[in-house]
XYZ file of C-alpha atoms in Angstrom:
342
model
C 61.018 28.567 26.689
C 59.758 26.282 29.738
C 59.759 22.377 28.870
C 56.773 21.455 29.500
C 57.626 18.770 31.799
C 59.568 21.340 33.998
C 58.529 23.360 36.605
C 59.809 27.584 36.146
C 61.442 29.168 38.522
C 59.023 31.653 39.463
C 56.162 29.342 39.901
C 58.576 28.298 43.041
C 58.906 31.527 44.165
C 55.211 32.411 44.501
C 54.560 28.958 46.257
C 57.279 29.568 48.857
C 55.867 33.085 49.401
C 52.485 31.748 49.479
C 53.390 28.400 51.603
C 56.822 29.434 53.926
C 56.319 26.587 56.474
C 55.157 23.917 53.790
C 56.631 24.561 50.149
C 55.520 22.783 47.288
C 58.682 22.181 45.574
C 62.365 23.019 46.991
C 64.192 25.996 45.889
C 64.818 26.445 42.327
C 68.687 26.377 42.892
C 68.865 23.159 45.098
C 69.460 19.628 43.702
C 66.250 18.819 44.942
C 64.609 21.297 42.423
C 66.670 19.135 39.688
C 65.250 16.085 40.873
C 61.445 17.317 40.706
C 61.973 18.150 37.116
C 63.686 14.593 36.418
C 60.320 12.860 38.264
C 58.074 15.072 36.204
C 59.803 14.339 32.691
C 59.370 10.977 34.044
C 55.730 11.288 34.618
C 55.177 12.284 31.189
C 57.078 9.494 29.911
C 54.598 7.128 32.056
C 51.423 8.650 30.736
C 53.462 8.105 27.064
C 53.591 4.468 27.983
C 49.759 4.101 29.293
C 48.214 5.895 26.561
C 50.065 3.927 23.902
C 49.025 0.504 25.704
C 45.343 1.490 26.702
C 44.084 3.339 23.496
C 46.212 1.539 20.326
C 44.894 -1.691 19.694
C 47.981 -4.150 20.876
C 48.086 -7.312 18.766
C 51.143 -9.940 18.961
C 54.420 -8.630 19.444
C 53.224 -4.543 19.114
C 50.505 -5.695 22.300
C 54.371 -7.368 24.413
C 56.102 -4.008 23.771
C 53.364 -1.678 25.018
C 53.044 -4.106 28.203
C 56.869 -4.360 28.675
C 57.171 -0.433 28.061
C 54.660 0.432 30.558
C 55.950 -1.946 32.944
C 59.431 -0.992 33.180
C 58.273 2.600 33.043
C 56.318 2.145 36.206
C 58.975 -0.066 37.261
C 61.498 3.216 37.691
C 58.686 5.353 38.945
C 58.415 2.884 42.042
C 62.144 2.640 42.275
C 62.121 6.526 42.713
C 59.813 6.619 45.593
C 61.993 4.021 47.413
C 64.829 6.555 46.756
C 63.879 8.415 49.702
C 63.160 7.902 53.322
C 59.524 8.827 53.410
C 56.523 7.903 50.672
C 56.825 10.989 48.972
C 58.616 11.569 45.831
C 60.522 14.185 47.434
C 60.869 13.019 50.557
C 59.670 15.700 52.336
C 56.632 15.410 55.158
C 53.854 16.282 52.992
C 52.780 16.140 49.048
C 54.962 17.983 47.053
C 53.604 19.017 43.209
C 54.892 16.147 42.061
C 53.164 13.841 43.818
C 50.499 15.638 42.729
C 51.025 15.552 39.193
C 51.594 12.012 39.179
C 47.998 11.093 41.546
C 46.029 12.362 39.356
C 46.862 10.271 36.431
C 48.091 6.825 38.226
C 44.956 6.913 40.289
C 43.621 6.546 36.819
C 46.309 3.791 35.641
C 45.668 1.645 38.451
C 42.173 1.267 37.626
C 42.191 1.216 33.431
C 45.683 -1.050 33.089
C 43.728 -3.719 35.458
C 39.992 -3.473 33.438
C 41.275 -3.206 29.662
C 44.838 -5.187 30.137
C 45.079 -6.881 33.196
C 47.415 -5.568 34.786
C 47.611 -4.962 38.546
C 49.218 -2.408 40.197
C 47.545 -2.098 43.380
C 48.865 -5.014 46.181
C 51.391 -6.376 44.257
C 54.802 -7.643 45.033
C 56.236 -5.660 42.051
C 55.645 -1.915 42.829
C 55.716 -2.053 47.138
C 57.163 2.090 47.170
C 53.915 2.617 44.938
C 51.574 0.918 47.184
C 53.218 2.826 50.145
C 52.916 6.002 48.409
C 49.274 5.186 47.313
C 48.754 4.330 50.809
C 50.062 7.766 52.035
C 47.886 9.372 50.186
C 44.714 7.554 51.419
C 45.697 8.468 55.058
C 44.959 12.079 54.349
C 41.036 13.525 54.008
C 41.767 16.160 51.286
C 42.742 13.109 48.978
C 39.874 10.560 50.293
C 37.353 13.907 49.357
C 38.440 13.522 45.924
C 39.134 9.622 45.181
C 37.491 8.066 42.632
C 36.958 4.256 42.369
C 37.920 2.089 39.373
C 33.801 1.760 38.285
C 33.916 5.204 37.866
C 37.477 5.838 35.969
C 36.562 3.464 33.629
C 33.361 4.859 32.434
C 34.774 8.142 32.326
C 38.264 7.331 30.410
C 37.260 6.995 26.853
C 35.154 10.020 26.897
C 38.460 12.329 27.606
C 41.420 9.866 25.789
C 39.646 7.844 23.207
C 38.143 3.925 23.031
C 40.801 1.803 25.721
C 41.049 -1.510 23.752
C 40.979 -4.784 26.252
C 42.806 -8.461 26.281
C 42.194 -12.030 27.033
C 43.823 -11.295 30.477
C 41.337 -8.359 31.373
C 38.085 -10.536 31.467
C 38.007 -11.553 34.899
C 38.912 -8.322 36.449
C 36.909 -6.442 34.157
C 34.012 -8.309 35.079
C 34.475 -7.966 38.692
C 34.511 -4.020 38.296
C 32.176 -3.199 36.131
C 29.567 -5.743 38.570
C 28.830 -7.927 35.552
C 30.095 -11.124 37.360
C 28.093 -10.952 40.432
C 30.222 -8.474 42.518
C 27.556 -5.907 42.927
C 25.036 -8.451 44.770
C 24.353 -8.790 48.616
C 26.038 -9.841 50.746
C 29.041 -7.975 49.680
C 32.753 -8.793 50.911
C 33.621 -7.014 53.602
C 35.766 -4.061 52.706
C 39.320 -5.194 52.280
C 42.527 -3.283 51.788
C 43.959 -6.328 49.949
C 41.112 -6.739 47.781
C 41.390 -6.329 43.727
C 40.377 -2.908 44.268
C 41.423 -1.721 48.051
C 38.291 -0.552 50.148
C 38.885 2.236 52.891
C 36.043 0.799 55.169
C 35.079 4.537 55.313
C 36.423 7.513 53.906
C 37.295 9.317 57.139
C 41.601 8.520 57.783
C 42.189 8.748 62.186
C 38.508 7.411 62.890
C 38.840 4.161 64.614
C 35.234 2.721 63.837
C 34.761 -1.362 64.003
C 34.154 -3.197 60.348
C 30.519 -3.477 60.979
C 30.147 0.289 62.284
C 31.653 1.075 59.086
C 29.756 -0.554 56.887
C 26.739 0.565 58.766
C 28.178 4.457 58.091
C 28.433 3.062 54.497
C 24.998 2.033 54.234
C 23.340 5.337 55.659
C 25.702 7.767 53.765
C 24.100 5.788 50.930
C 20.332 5.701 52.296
C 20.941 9.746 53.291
C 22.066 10.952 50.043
C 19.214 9.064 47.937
C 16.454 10.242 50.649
C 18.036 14.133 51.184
C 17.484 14.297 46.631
C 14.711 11.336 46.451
C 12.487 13.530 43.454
C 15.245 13.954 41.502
C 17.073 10.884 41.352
C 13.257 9.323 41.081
C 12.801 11.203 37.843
C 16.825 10.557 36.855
C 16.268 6.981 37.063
C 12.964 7.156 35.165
C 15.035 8.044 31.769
C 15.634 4.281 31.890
C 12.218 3.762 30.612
C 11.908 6.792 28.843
C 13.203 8.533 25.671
C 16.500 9.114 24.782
C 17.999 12.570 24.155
C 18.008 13.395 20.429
C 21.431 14.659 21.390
C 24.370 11.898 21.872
C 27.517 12.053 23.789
C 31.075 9.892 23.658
C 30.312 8.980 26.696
C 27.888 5.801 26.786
C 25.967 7.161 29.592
C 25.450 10.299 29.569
C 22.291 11.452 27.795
C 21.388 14.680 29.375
C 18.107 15.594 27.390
C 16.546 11.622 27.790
C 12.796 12.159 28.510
C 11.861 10.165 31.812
C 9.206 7.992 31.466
C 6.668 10.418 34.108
C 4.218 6.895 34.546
C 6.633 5.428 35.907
C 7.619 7.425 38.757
C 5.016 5.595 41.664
C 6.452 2.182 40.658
C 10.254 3.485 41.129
C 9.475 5.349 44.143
C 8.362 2.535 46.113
C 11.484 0.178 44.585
C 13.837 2.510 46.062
C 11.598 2.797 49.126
C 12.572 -0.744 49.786
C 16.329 0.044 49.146
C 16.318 2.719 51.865
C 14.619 0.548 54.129
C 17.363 -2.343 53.264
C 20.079 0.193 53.263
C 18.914 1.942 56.840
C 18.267 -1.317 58.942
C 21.057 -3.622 57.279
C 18.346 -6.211 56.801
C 16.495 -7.501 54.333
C 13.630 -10.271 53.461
C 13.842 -10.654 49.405
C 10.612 -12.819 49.318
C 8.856 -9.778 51.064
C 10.358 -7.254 48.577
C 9.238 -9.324 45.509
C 5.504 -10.076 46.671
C 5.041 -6.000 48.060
C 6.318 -5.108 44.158
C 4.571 -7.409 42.476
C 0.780 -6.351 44.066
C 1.906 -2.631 43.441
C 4.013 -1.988 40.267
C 2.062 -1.632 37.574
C 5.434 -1.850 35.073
C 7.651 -4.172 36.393
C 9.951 -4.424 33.506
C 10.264 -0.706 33.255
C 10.789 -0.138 36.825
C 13.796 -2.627 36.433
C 15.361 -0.931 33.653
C 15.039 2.371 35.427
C 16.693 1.027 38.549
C 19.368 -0.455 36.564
C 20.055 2.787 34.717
C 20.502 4.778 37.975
C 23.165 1.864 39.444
C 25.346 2.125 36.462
C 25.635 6.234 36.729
C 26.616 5.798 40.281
C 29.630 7.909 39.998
C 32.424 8.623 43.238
C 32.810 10.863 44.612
C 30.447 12.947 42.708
C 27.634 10.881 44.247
C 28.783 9.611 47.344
C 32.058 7.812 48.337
C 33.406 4.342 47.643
C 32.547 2.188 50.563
C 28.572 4.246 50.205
C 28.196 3.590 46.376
C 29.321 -0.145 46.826
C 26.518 -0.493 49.064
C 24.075 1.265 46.926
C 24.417 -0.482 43.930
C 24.542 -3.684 45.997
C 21.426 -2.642 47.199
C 19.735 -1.410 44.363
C 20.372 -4.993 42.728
C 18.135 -6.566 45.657
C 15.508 -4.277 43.532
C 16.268 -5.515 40.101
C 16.463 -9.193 41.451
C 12.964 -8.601 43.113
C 11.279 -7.376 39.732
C 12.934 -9.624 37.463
C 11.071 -12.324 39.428
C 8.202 -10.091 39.529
């Protein structure tokens, strides 16, 4: 039998016959081939170490050894990227499957280790091969197609692994992810690649484009997907006000069979009217927004709670990419400012 952490033989067969000029992993008789099987015993031993620090409760000295585990775990990880000459765990030119089996699930540490423990591992000193690596990967399209952002992880962990159980040291992060300390509001920061969570000022690696052309590109991807579906996100959002499914899900916000509140369509449509408008022209007069709302919704408080409920299901990339869904919910908080005043 296989371990399952190793890779057979004839799975590297088929992917040099299938990929001559670009194989996936070296040939099964090489010392290279022993090396991608160490790094992928490794990588289960890493997703060992995060799932026993983000989904057991840690308390005292237990809560130190899952930390220290992780941490030294990641700690060889990074010390076998710097092994080689290039970023890549192999050291070859392009991706090999391990990188690939590692992405998938450290794209995932990076943002749940820094929202339920605190613990950065994005632009720090500590893990420089990992950021170089990470880095790597964001230079290439077919990876920026399918990157997530840290919102987005975190609402979608627990669903698939179980409740992730936070710290005293998570607060601060955790509140400038998730938007509850402000971070959501206009204006935003400009995007930053040194930033808690780095921002690719737009998801398109080669294109030389200026910081404000790229926030403008942000800004109208954001305005064109809402306006190319604008019925049915309307009548999404309306389950804010509406009626819950009957049926309930692990995951906190999904409720598939919520009945949207229909009366309150008109009121939404104009609120995200005004978003499009803000999101299109990069300008926006608050006082303006609030007085045109308040002599036309009929339901402030429900139109509110509807835009609300659409910013938190914001999901990347399903919806739209990074830099776009920053500026979305930004924007669709200049709405729920406007009616709460309302």
């Amino acid at each position: 039998a296989t371990p399952r952490h190793a890779t057979p033989r004839h799975a590297t067969h088929r992917g040099a016959q299938t990929f001559p000029d670009n194989p996936a992993l070296p040939a099964g008789d090489s010392p290279q081939f022993q090396r991608a099987n160490a790094l992928l015993k490794l990588e289960r031993e890493l997703f060992g170490a995060w799932c026993e620090l983000t989904f057991r409760p840690g308390m005292g000295p237990f809560g130190a050894r899952a930390v220290s585990s992780f941490s030294e775990c990641m700690d060889r990880v990074d010390q076998a990227l710097g092994e080689t000459d290039g970023p890549w765990f192999l050291g070859s030119e392009s991706p090999s499957i391990v990188d690939m089996q590692y992405i998938s699930h450290v794209e995932r540490m990076a943002a749940s280790v820094l929202y339920w423990k605190g613990i950065q591992l994005r632009n720090t000193e500590r893990y420089p091969n990992l950021e170089a690596w990470f880095s790597a990967f964001e230079e290439r399209s077919s990876y920026m197609a399918t990157k997530s952002d840290y919102y987005t992880h975190i609402m979608d962990i627990p669903p698939q692994y179980g409740p992730a159980y936070s710290n005293e040291e998570s607060k601060t992060p955790a509140a400038e992810i998730d938007g509850s300390a402000g971070s959501w509001g206009l204006p935003l920061p400009p995007a930053s690649l040194t930033a808690l969570e780095p921002v690719i000022p737009h998801p398109t690696p080669g294109l030389e484009m200026s910081a404000a052309d790229a926030e403008e590109a942000a800004r109208h991807e954001a305005a064109r997907k809402l306006c190319s579906n604008h019925g049915p996100v309307t009548r999404f959002a309306a389950r804010g006000a509406g009626k819950p499914g009957r049926k309930r899900f692990g995951a906190p916000l999904a409720d598939p069979y919520a009945e949207p509140a229909e009366d309150c369509a008109p009121d939404l449509d104009l609120a995200l009217r005004h978003v499009v408008d803000a999101l299109l022209t990069g300008e926006h007069d608050a006082d303006a927004i609030q007085a045109d709302l308040a002599a036309h919704v009929k339901d402030p408080e429900a139109t509110k709670v509807s835009v609300e409920y659409l910013r938190d299901r914001v999901g990347v990339p399903r919806d739209m990419s990074y830099p776009a869904a920053r500026q979305f919910r930004a924007h669709l908080n200049l709405a729920v400012d406007a009616l709460r005043k309302v």
